[in-house]
């Protein structure tokens, strides 16, 4: 794990990259901050987490770090020990953790709960949606540390790296670490309600777009041509044919639409 800092004093905000080793976008954003060393109005901690996995360009070495929290010093896996180390490093910080996916090109935010912090900060980020994981947070970083996760775009793409950079700057501006103003936007909020499982098969297909409502009777996915049809309406989130081993993604409900309050200046 690599830890650095911008500014002096004890940081209350942290930018976190490389929780998953096959998602290089956030690491580039952190490296850029380290190269440019912008003057900050409050100290910021910068963390590149899973260096061993990043080196090998794999999601993890032993197990998924974002399912391994809280971990422990004597955990049996590399990620179990890393989870514990990261919690110690981030204690007292609001963390901004960057990811990328195989399912959706447009950036969106993921939070544990729709907290005041999330309501205030996330509409100031260039994201299309906010997703509350609520019941599906077990083992994730934000089950232990106050965290805003962002999905920056498609894994390994240049656009995801550029998005990571824009998202980081917007976050640091929103929390008052970088000078300037952010642009607030309307933001739909979704809550995960179900995991959409997939059976072992040779070919997987997904017929729906993330964040676009699926109607009852709509076929939404197939394994070896075996069609899954919606019983209830839902919004697909993180759905992709091959992104995860056992699941297509998640079903969500739309719970809110945040609208920016008029500018206060
Ligand atoms: Zn990730």
XYZ file of N, CA, C and O in Angstrom, residues 1-159:
636
model
N 0.849 -1.194 0.000
C 0.000 0.000 0.000
C 0.884 1.242 0.000
O 1.849 1.308 0.745
N 0.548 2.182 -0.867
C 1.331 3.403 -0.938
C 0.487 4.566 -0.403
O -0.638 4.762 -0.839
N 1.033 5.308 0.550
C 0.309 6.423 1.166
C 1.123 7.696 1.002
O 2.325 7.700 1.234
N 0.452 8.757 0.562
C 1.109 10.052 0.432
C 0.125 11.126 0.884
O -1.033 10.829 1.188
N 0.601 12.352 0.951
C -0.266 13.417 1.437
C -0.011 14.710 0.679
O 1.120 15.026 0.331
N -1.098 15.449 0.425
C -0.986 16.812 -0.080
C -1.295 17.736 1.087
O -2.236 17.500 1.827
N -0.520 18.800 1.259
C -0.761 19.748 2.341
C -0.265 19.198 3.666
O 0.175 18.044 3.751
N -0.341 20.039 4.708
C 0.162 19.591 6.009
C -0.965 19.541 7.032
O -2.009 20.157 6.852
N -0.742 18.785 8.103
C -1.766 18.580 9.115
C -2.339 17.184 9.003
O -1.876 16.373 8.190
N -3.339 16.895 9.828
C -3.956 15.563 9.804
C -5.121 15.562 8.821
O -6.100 16.279 9.024
N -5.056 14.771 7.758
C -6.134 14.780 6.757
C -7.443 14.202 7.293
O -7.429 13.231 8.050
N -8.536 14.826 6.881
C -9.861 14.269 7.163
C -10.513 13.786 5.875
O -11.652 13.334 5.878
N -9.796 13.930 4.777
C -10.288 13.402 3.506
C -9.185 12.586 2.835
O -8.005 12.897 2.978
N -9.615 11.538 2.141
C -8.652 10.644 1.506
C -9.143 10.277 0.117
O -10.340 10.040 -0.087
N -8.229 10.237 -0.830
C -8.526 9.747 -2.176
C -7.891 8.368 -2.296
O -6.690 8.210 -2.072
N -8.724 7.379 -2.614
C -8.299 5.980 -2.566
C -8.393 5.367 -3.965
O -9.423 5.483 -4.631
N -7.327 4.729 -4.403
C -7.290 4.096 -5.730
C -6.751 2.687 -5.604
O -6.043 2.353 -4.659
N -7.091 1.844 -6.563
C -6.486 0.517 -6.630
C -6.957 -0.444 -5.554
O -6.212 -1.321 -5.144
N -8.202 -0.311 -5.112
C -8.779 -1.362 -4.264
C -8.807 -2.660 -5.084
O -8.541 -3.742 -4.564
N -9.101 -2.525 -6.375
C -9.020 -3.655 -7.302
C -7.853 -3.435 -8.268
O -7.731 -2.370 -8.876
N -7.019 -4.464 -8.420
C -5.778 -4.330 -9.182
C -5.950 -4.241 -10.684
O -5.024 -3.875 -11.397
N -7.156 -4.586 -11.195
C -7.375 -4.512 -12.646
C -8.192 -3.278 -13.016
O -8.851 -3.241 -14.045
N -8.150 -2.254 -12.132
C -8.876 -1.007 -12.379
C -7.903 0.158 -12.235
O -7.836 0.801 -11.194
N -7.122 0.410 -13.297
C -6.021 1.367 -13.167
C -6.430 2.849 -13.191
O -5.594 3.711 -12.938
N -7.713 3.142 -13.479
C -8.105 4.548 -13.702
C -7.792 5.443 -12.498
O -7.241 6.535 -12.635
N -8.145 4.981 -11.301
C -7.948 5.800 -10.108
C -6.481 6.018 -9.789
O -6.091 7.082 -9.293
N -5.677 5.014 -10.090
C -4.241 5.121 -9.810
C -3.638 6.250 -10.628
O -2.818 7.028 -10.145
N -4.108 6.351 -11.875
C -3.607 7.447 -12.717
C -3.995 8.801 -12.160
O -3.212 9.744 -12.179
N -5.219 8.906 -11.635
C -5.675 10.176 -11.060
C -4.821 10.547 -9.841
O -4.448 11.703 -9.658
N -4.499 9.552 -9.024
C -3.669 9.807 -7.839
C -2.251 10.192 -8.261
O -1.670 11.146 -7.733
N -1.702 9.473 -9.239
C -0.344 9.794 -9.713
C -0.279 11.212 -10.246
O 0.702 11.921 -10.037
N -1.343 11.602 -10.929
C -1.357 12.954 -11.491
C -1.336 13.999 -10.372
O -0.624 14.994 -10.453
N -2.107 13.752 -9.310
C -2.085 14.667 -8.166
C -0.688 14.724 -7.545
O -0.219 15.787 -7.138
N -0.029 13.581 -7.487
C 1.322 13.537 -6.912
C 2.328 14.273 -7.796
O 3.246 14.910 -7.299
N 2.140 14.175 -9.124
C 3.030 14.892 -10.042
C 2.809 16.394 -9.966
O 3.750 17.174 -9.928
N 1.532 16.775 -9.949
C 1.216 18.208 -10.034
C 1.257 18.895 -8.681
O 1.406 20.103 -8.610
N 1.089 18.132 -7.619
C 1.096 18.672 -6.260
C 0.344 20.010 -6.160
O 0.937 21.031 -5.837
N -0.971 20.029 -6.458
C -1.715 21.293 -6.372
C -1.734 21.805 -4.926
O -1.657 21.010 -3.989
N -1.779 23.137 -4.776
C -1.893 23.733 -3.446
C -3.285 23.419 -2.901
O -4.280 23.693 -3.564
N -3.342 22.833 -1.727
C -4.640 22.468 -1.158
C -4.960 23.349 0.053
O -4.062 23.802 0.749
N -6.245 23.571 0.248
C -6.698 24.399 1.366
C -6.959 23.572 2.611
O -7.223 24.105 3.678
N -6.949 22.275 2.483
C -6.955 21.347 3.617
C -6.207 20.089 3.198
O -6.192 19.751 2.018
N -5.567 19.409 4.166
C -4.733 18.264 3.787
C -5.546 17.099 3.226
O -6.685 16.874 3.635
N -4.953 16.403 2.275
C -5.602 15.264 1.619
C -4.663 14.072 1.644
O -3.500 14.183 1.258
N -5.178 12.951 2.105
C -4.397 11.710 2.068
C -4.631 11.022 0.726
O -5.760 11.014 0.224
N -3.578 10.470 0.150
C -3.686 9.746 -1.123
C -3.225 8.314 -0.893
O -2.139 8.095 -0.360
N -4.067 7.356 -1.275
C -3.732 5.960 -1.017
C -3.884 5.123 -2.289
O -4.936 5.138 -2.933
N -2.827 4.411 -2.656
C -2.917 3.375 -3.695
C -2.858 2.049 -2.943
O -1.857 1.736 -2.300
N -3.934 1.283 -2.993
C -4.123 0.215 -2.018
C -3.428 -1.100 -2.392
O -2.453 -1.499 -1.765
N -3.922 -1.766 -3.400
C -3.474 -3.155 -3.641
C -2.370 -3.188 -4.697
O -2.585 -3.596 -5.848
N -1.154 -2.796 -4.279
C -0.047 -2.697 -5.235
C 0.322 -4.052 -5.832
O 0.673 -4.143 -7.010
N 0.235 -5.114 -5.016
C 0.577 -6.459 -5.512
C -0.364 -6.869 -6.647
O 0.073 -7.429 -7.661
N -1.660 -6.584 -6.488
C -2.629 -6.931 -7.532
C -2.478 -6.015 -8.746
O -2.631 -6.465 -9.888
N -2.177 -4.730 -8.505
C -1.981 -3.785 -9.618
C -0.800 -4.218 -10.480
O -0.862 -4.178 -11.707
N 0.283 -4.644 -9.815
C 1.461 -5.093 -10.549
C 1.123 -6.255 -11.480
O 1.587 -6.323 -12.605
N 0.294 -7.168 -10.960
C -0.074 -8.337 -11.768
C -1.269 -8.073 -12.674
O -1.715 -8.954 -13.406
N -1.866 -6.870 -12.565
C -3.059 -6.491 -13.341
C -4.197 -7.479 -13.145
O -4.887 -7.864 -14.089
N -4.391 -7.901 -11.895
C -5.505 -8.784 -11.553
C -6.368 -8.092 -10.501
O -5.901 -7.206 -9.787
N -7.629 -8.506 -10.398
C -8.544 -7.878 -9.455
C -8.018 -8.018 -8.017
O -8.083 -7.107 -7.228
N -7.508 -9.194 -7.670
C -6.988 -9.432 -6.328
C -5.945 -10.527 -6.373
O -5.819 -11.251 -7.382
N -5.212 -10.688 -5.263
C -4.219 -11.762 -5.164
C -4.873 -13.016 -4.581
O -4.806 -14.089 -5.165
N -5.542 -12.863 -3.399
C -6.163 -14.025 -2.740
C -7.690 -13.958 -2.722
O -8.365 -14.961 -2.873
N -8.222 -12.773 -2.452
C -9.683 -12.615 -2.412
C -10.031 -11.161 -2.706
O -9.176 -10.274 -2.610
N -11.294 -10.915 -3.047
C -11.749 -9.565 -3.381
C -11.621 -8.661 -2.151
O -12.299 -8.869 -1.146
N -10.741 -7.652 -2.252
C -10.535 -6.752 -1.107
C -11.828 -6.067 -0.687
O -12.088 -5.864 0.495
N -12.671 -5.713 -1.676
C -13.898 -4.995 -1.320
C -15.007 -5.927 -0.818
O -16.182 -5.548 -0.766
N -14.639 -7.162 -0.480
C -15.539 -8.057 0.259
C -14.827 -8.581 1.506
O -15.332 -9.461 2.188
N -13.620 -8.039 1.791
C -12.764 -8.603 2.841
C -12.720 -7.770 4.117
O -12.056 -8.157 5.087
N -13.429 -6.623 4.148
C -13.412 -5.786 5.351
C -14.250 -6.418 6.446
O -15.242 -7.054 6.127
N -13.904 -6.303 7.740
C -12.789 -5.501 8.269
C -11.417 -6.171 8.179
O -10.409 -5.489 8.361
N -11.310 -7.445 7.908
C -10.002 -8.102 7.861
C -9.318 -8.094 9.225
O -9.969 -7.880 10.245
N -8.015 -8.362 9.245
C -7.278 -8.390 10.509
C -5.793 -8.545 10.276
O -5.383 -8.953 9.186
N -4.985 -8.244 11.307
C -3.517 -8.323 11.160
C -3.073 -9.751 10.869
O -2.076 -9.970 10.201
N -3.810 -10.741 11.421
C -3.389 -12.124 11.212
C -4.318 -12.866 10.242
O -4.420 -14.093 10.265
N -5.001 -12.096 9.372
C -5.856 -12.733 8.356
C -5.004 -13.620 7.455
O -3.813 -13.375 7.285
N -5.625 -14.638 6.891
C -4.853 -15.597 6.091
C -4.569 -15.106 4.677
O -3.690 -15.624 3.997
N -5.351 -14.125 4.221
C -5.159 -13.658 2.851
C -4.446 -12.317 2.826
O -4.505 -11.542 3.786
N -3.787 -12.063 1.710
C -3.164 -10.756 1.471
C -4.196 -9.640 1.641
O -3.961 -8.648 2.335
N -5.379 -9.823 1.023
C -6.404 -8.779 1.079
C -7.005 -8.633 2.483
O -7.399 -7.538 2.864
N -7.070 -9.717 3.244
C -7.576 -9.645 4.614
C -6.686 -8.751 5.477
O -7.183 -7.937 6.266
N -5.382 -8.894 5.304
C -4.432 -8.060 6.056
C -4.456 -6.618 5.531
O -4.426 -5.654 6.299
N -4.576 -6.499 4.220
C -4.609 -5.172 3.597
C -5.851 -4.390 4.046
O -5.790 -3.175 4.279
N -6.969 -5.086 4.170
C -8.215 -4.451 4.607
C -8.018 -3.797 5.969
O -8.372 -2.629 6.188
N -7.414 -4.533 6.874
C -7.166 -4.019 8.222
C -6.237 -2.802 8.175
O -6.498 -1.774 8.814
N -5.173 -2.925 7.385
C -4.201 -1.832 7.240
C -4.884 -0.569 6.694
O -4.620 0.539 7.161
N -5.764 -0.768 5.713
C -6.436 0.375 5.080
C -7.379 1.067 6.067
O -7.450 2.297 6.111
N -8.096 0.287 6.872
C -8.994 0.884 7.865
C -8.200 1.756 8.831
O -8.598 2.878 9.153
N -7.044 1.242 9.289
C -6.214 2.035 10.211
C -5.772 3.332 9.546
O -5.772 4.394 10.161
N -5.400 3.223 8.283
C -4.911 4.395 7.543
C -6.013 5.421 7.321
O -5.767 6.623 7.323
N -7.247 4.966 7.150
C -8.346 5.883 6.789
C -9.175 6.321 7.985
O -10.134 7.076 7.821
N -8.826 5.885 9.158
C -9.639 6.220 10.323
C -9.797 7.740 10.460
O -8.829 8.479 10.376
N -11.014 8.199 10.643
C -11.277 9.625 10.794
C -11.366 10.373 9.481
O -11.569 11.574 9.456
N -11.222 9.673 8.365
C -11.284 10.307 7.040
C -12.602 10.001 6.346
O -13.172 8.928 6.522
N -13.044 10.952 5.524
C -14.041 10.648 4.502
C -13.262 10.173 3.276
O -12.392 10.897 2.784
N -13.533 8.963 2.809
C -12.764 8.398 1.708
C -13.521 8.525 0.389
O -14.748 8.404 0.341
N -12.768 8.769 -0.665
C -13.299 8.821 -2.022
C -12.588 7.719 -2.788
O -11.393 7.809 -3.059
N -13.289 6.625 -3.097
C -12.643 5.428 -3.626
C -13.077 5.174 -5.068
O -14.273 5.068 -5.357
N -12.091 5.056 -5.957
C -12.395 4.952 -7.386
C -12.331 3.522 -7.912
O -11.396 2.787 -7.623
N -13.351 3.187 -8.704
C -13.441 1.865 -9.327
C -13.764 2.034 -10.810
O -14.093 3.127 -11.264
N -13.735 0.916 -11.549
C -14.257 0.901 -12.918
C -14.930 -0.443 -13.138
O -14.738 -1.370 -12.359
N -15.752 -0.535 -14.178
C -16.597 -1.722 -14.360
C -16.534 -2.233 -15.789
O -15.961 -1.596 -16.665
N -17.169 -3.372 -16.025
C -17.374 -3.871 -17.391
C -18.799 -3.608 -17.843
O -19.207 -4.064 -18.895
N -19.567 -2.884 -17.010
C -21.004 -2.825 -17.270
C -21.524 -1.465 -17.704
O -22.578 -1.390 -18.312
N -20.837 -0.380 -17.402
C -21.451 0.923 -17.648
C -20.386 1.975 -17.867
O -19.482 2.131 -17.055
N -20.498 2.723 -18.973
C -19.444 3.680 -19.326
C -19.563 4.994 -18.552
O -18.576 5.659 -18.300
N -20.799 5.352 -18.195
C -21.019 6.663 -17.593
C -20.778 6.600 -16.077
O -21.262 5.679 -15.426
N -20.033 7.549 -15.519
C -19.734 7.483 -14.082
C -20.981 7.559 -13.198
O -21.927 8.285 -13.512
N -20.976 6.783 -12.122
C -22.002 6.909 -11.094
C -21.381 6.637 -9.727
O -20.277 6.100 -9.642
N -22.102 7.052 -8.683
C -21.572 6.935 -7.324
C -22.285 5.820 -6.574
O -23.455 5.517 -6.843
N -21.556 5.193 -5.645
C -22.133 4.153 -4.803
C -21.867 4.519 -3.349
O -20.730 4.831 -2.982
N -22.917 4.514 -2.550
C -22.772 4.824 -1.124
C -23.455 3.740 -0.305
O -24.324 3.020 -0.803
N -23.055 3.666 0.933
C -23.645 2.688 1.841
C -25.049 3.131 2.245
O -26.005 2.367 2.181
N -25.139 4.385 2.680
C -26.412 4.971 3.083
C -26.535 6.347 2.443
O -25.525 6.994 2.183
N -27.760 6.784 2.260
C -28.006 8.119 1.721
C -27.849 9.129 2.858
O -28.811 9.709 3.334
N -26.607 9.327 3.301
C -26.319 10.196 4.455
C -26.361 11.660 4.029
O -26.432 11.975 2.843
N -26.280 12.555 5.005
C -26.205 13.993 4.717
C -24.994 14.300 3.839
O -25.072 15.081 2.900
N -23.866 13.653 4.184
C -22.639 13.849 3.404
C -22.870 13.450 1.947
O -22.497 14.174 1.025
N -23.496 12.296 1.737
C -23.755 11.827 0.378
C -24.693 12.783 -0.356
O -24.455 13.132 -1.519
N -25.752 13.234 0.338
C -26.708 14.162 -0.279
C -26.059 15.475 -0.681
O -26.437 16.101 -1.670
N -25.101 15.915 0.134
C -24.460 17.200 -0.139
C -23.405 17.077 -1.239
O -23.344 17.908 -2.143
N -22.570 16.042 -1.147
C -21.395 15.979 -2.025
C -21.659 15.346 -3.392
O -21.172 15.831 -4.402
N -22.415 14.248 -3.421
C -22.510 13.484 -4.670
C -23.150 14.285 -5.818
O -22.684 14.191 -6.958
N -24.189 15.135 -5.558
C -24.724 15.929 -6.671
C -23.715 16.927 -7.257
O -23.929 17.468 -8.331
N -22.602 17.157 -6.543
C -21.569 18.066 -7.061
C -20.520 17.329 -7.903
O -19.585 17.937 -8.412
N -20.663 16.025 -8.020
C -19.721 15.237 -8.823
C -20.304 15.019 -10.217
O -21.529 14.963 -10.367
N -19.452 14.885 -11.242
C -19.979 14.601 -12.583
C -20.408 13.138 -12.729
O -19.767 12.341 -13.404
N -21.498 12.791 -12.057
C -22.029 11.423 -12.119
C -23.483 11.467 -12.576
O -24.168 12.465 -12.381
N -23.953 10.347 -13.147
C -25.308 10.290 -13.686
C -26.300 9.738 -12.673
O -27.509 9.883 -12.842
N -25.811 9.097 -11.609
C -26.712 8.455 -10.653
C -25.973 8.190 -9.350
O -24.741 8.172 -9.317
N -26.752 8.022 -8.293
C -26.197 7.566 -7.018
C -26.922 6.275 -6.636
O -28.139 6.186 -6.722
N -26.149 5.273 -6.222
C -26.710 3.979 -5.854
C -26.421 3.725 -4.378
O -25.277 3.823 -3.941
N -27.490 3.427 -3.634
C -27.330 3.073 -2.228
C -27.345 1.555 -2.116
O -28.285 0.904 -2.573
N -26.284 0.992 -1.534
C -26.199 -0.475 -1.494
C -26.976 -1.079 -0.331
O -27.333 -2.238 -0.373
N -27.180 -0.287 0.725
C -27.840 -0.700 1.977
C -27.559 -2.152 2.363
O -26.562 -2.438 2.994
N -28.401 -3.092 1.941
C -28.286 -4.487 2.402
C -27.128 -5.261 1.787
O -26.856 -6.386 2.176
N -26.456 -4.665 0.815
C -25.428 -5.412 0.101
C -24.027 -4.849 0.366
O -23.152 -4.943 -0.472
N -23.840 -4.267 1.548
C -22.570 -3.582 1.847
C -21.572 -4.466 2.574
O -20.448 -4.057 2.814
N -21.958 -5.677 2.925
C -21.106 -6.502 3.776
C -19.715 -6.723 3.183
O -19.575 -7.074 2.014
N -18.712 -6.468 4.003
C -17.338 -6.709 3.578
C -16.741 -5.598 2.746
O -15.577 -5.652 2.370
N -17.551 -4.572 2.421
C -17.030 -3.498 1.573
C -16.408 -2.412 2.441
O -16.716 -2.284 3.613
N -15.529 -1.621 1.808
C -14.821 -0.572 2.537
C -15.775 0.308 3.318
O -15.539 0.636 4.475
N -16.912 0.681 2.688
C -17.769 1.638 3.387
C -18.599 1.027 4.500
O -19.351 1.739 5.165
N -18.455 -0.273 4.746
C -19.060 -0.831 5.962
C -18.225 -0.426 7.176
O -18.668 -0.541 8.310
N -16.988 0.033 6.959
C -16.082 0.395 8.054
C -15.723 1.878 8.078
O -15.526 2.460 9.130
N -15.579 2.478 6.908
C -15.102 3.854 6.782
C -16.120 4.640 5.964
O -16.649 4.131 4.986
N -16.397 5.889 6.382
C -17.301 6.750 5.639
C -16.719 6.943 4.231
O -15.664 7.551 4.078
N -17.395 6.398 3.222
C -16.807 6.342 1.884
C -17.817 6.673 0.798
O -18.967 6.240 0.859
N -17.371 7.442 -0.183
C -18.115 7.577 -1.435
C -17.320 6.814 -2.484
O -16.152 7.118 -2.721
N -17.933 5.790 -3.060
C -17.288 5.066 -4.154
C -17.784 5.658 -5.464
O -18.958 6.011 -5.578
N -16.900 5.726 -6.448
C -17.348 6.096 -7.788
C -16.904 5.055 -8.795
O -15.792 4.550 -8.725
N -17.816 4.724 -9.690
C -17.491 3.907 -10.853
C -17.154 4.897 -11.951
O -17.995 5.695 -12.367
N -15.912 4.853 -12.453
C -15.417 5.891 -13.365
C -15.676 5.587 -14.826
O -15.507 6.464 -15.674
N -16.041 4.357 -15.147
C -16.270 3.996 -16.539
C -15.783 2.596 -16.811
O -15.627 1.799 -15.886
N -15.536 2.295 -18.093
C -15.179 0.929 -18.482
C -13.725 0.625 -18.145
O -12.826 1.414 -18.428
N -13.539 -0.519 -17.521
C -12.234 -0.982 -17.050
C -11.155 -0.856 -18.116
O -11.316 -1.385 -19.228
N -10.078 -0.196 -17.785
C -8.926 -0.126 -18.676
C -9.041 0.922 -19.773
O -8.106 1.105 -20.549
N -10.196 1.625 -19.858
C -10.367 2.593 -20.941
C -9.714 3.924 -20.594
O -9.596 4.301 -19.431
N -9.319 4.643 -21.635
C -8.747 5.978 -21.475
C -9.806 6.911 -20.875
O -9.501 7.746 -20.029
N -11.060 6.733 -21.314
C -12.137 7.589 -20.796
C -12.300 7.417 -19.292
O -12.501 8.390 -18.573
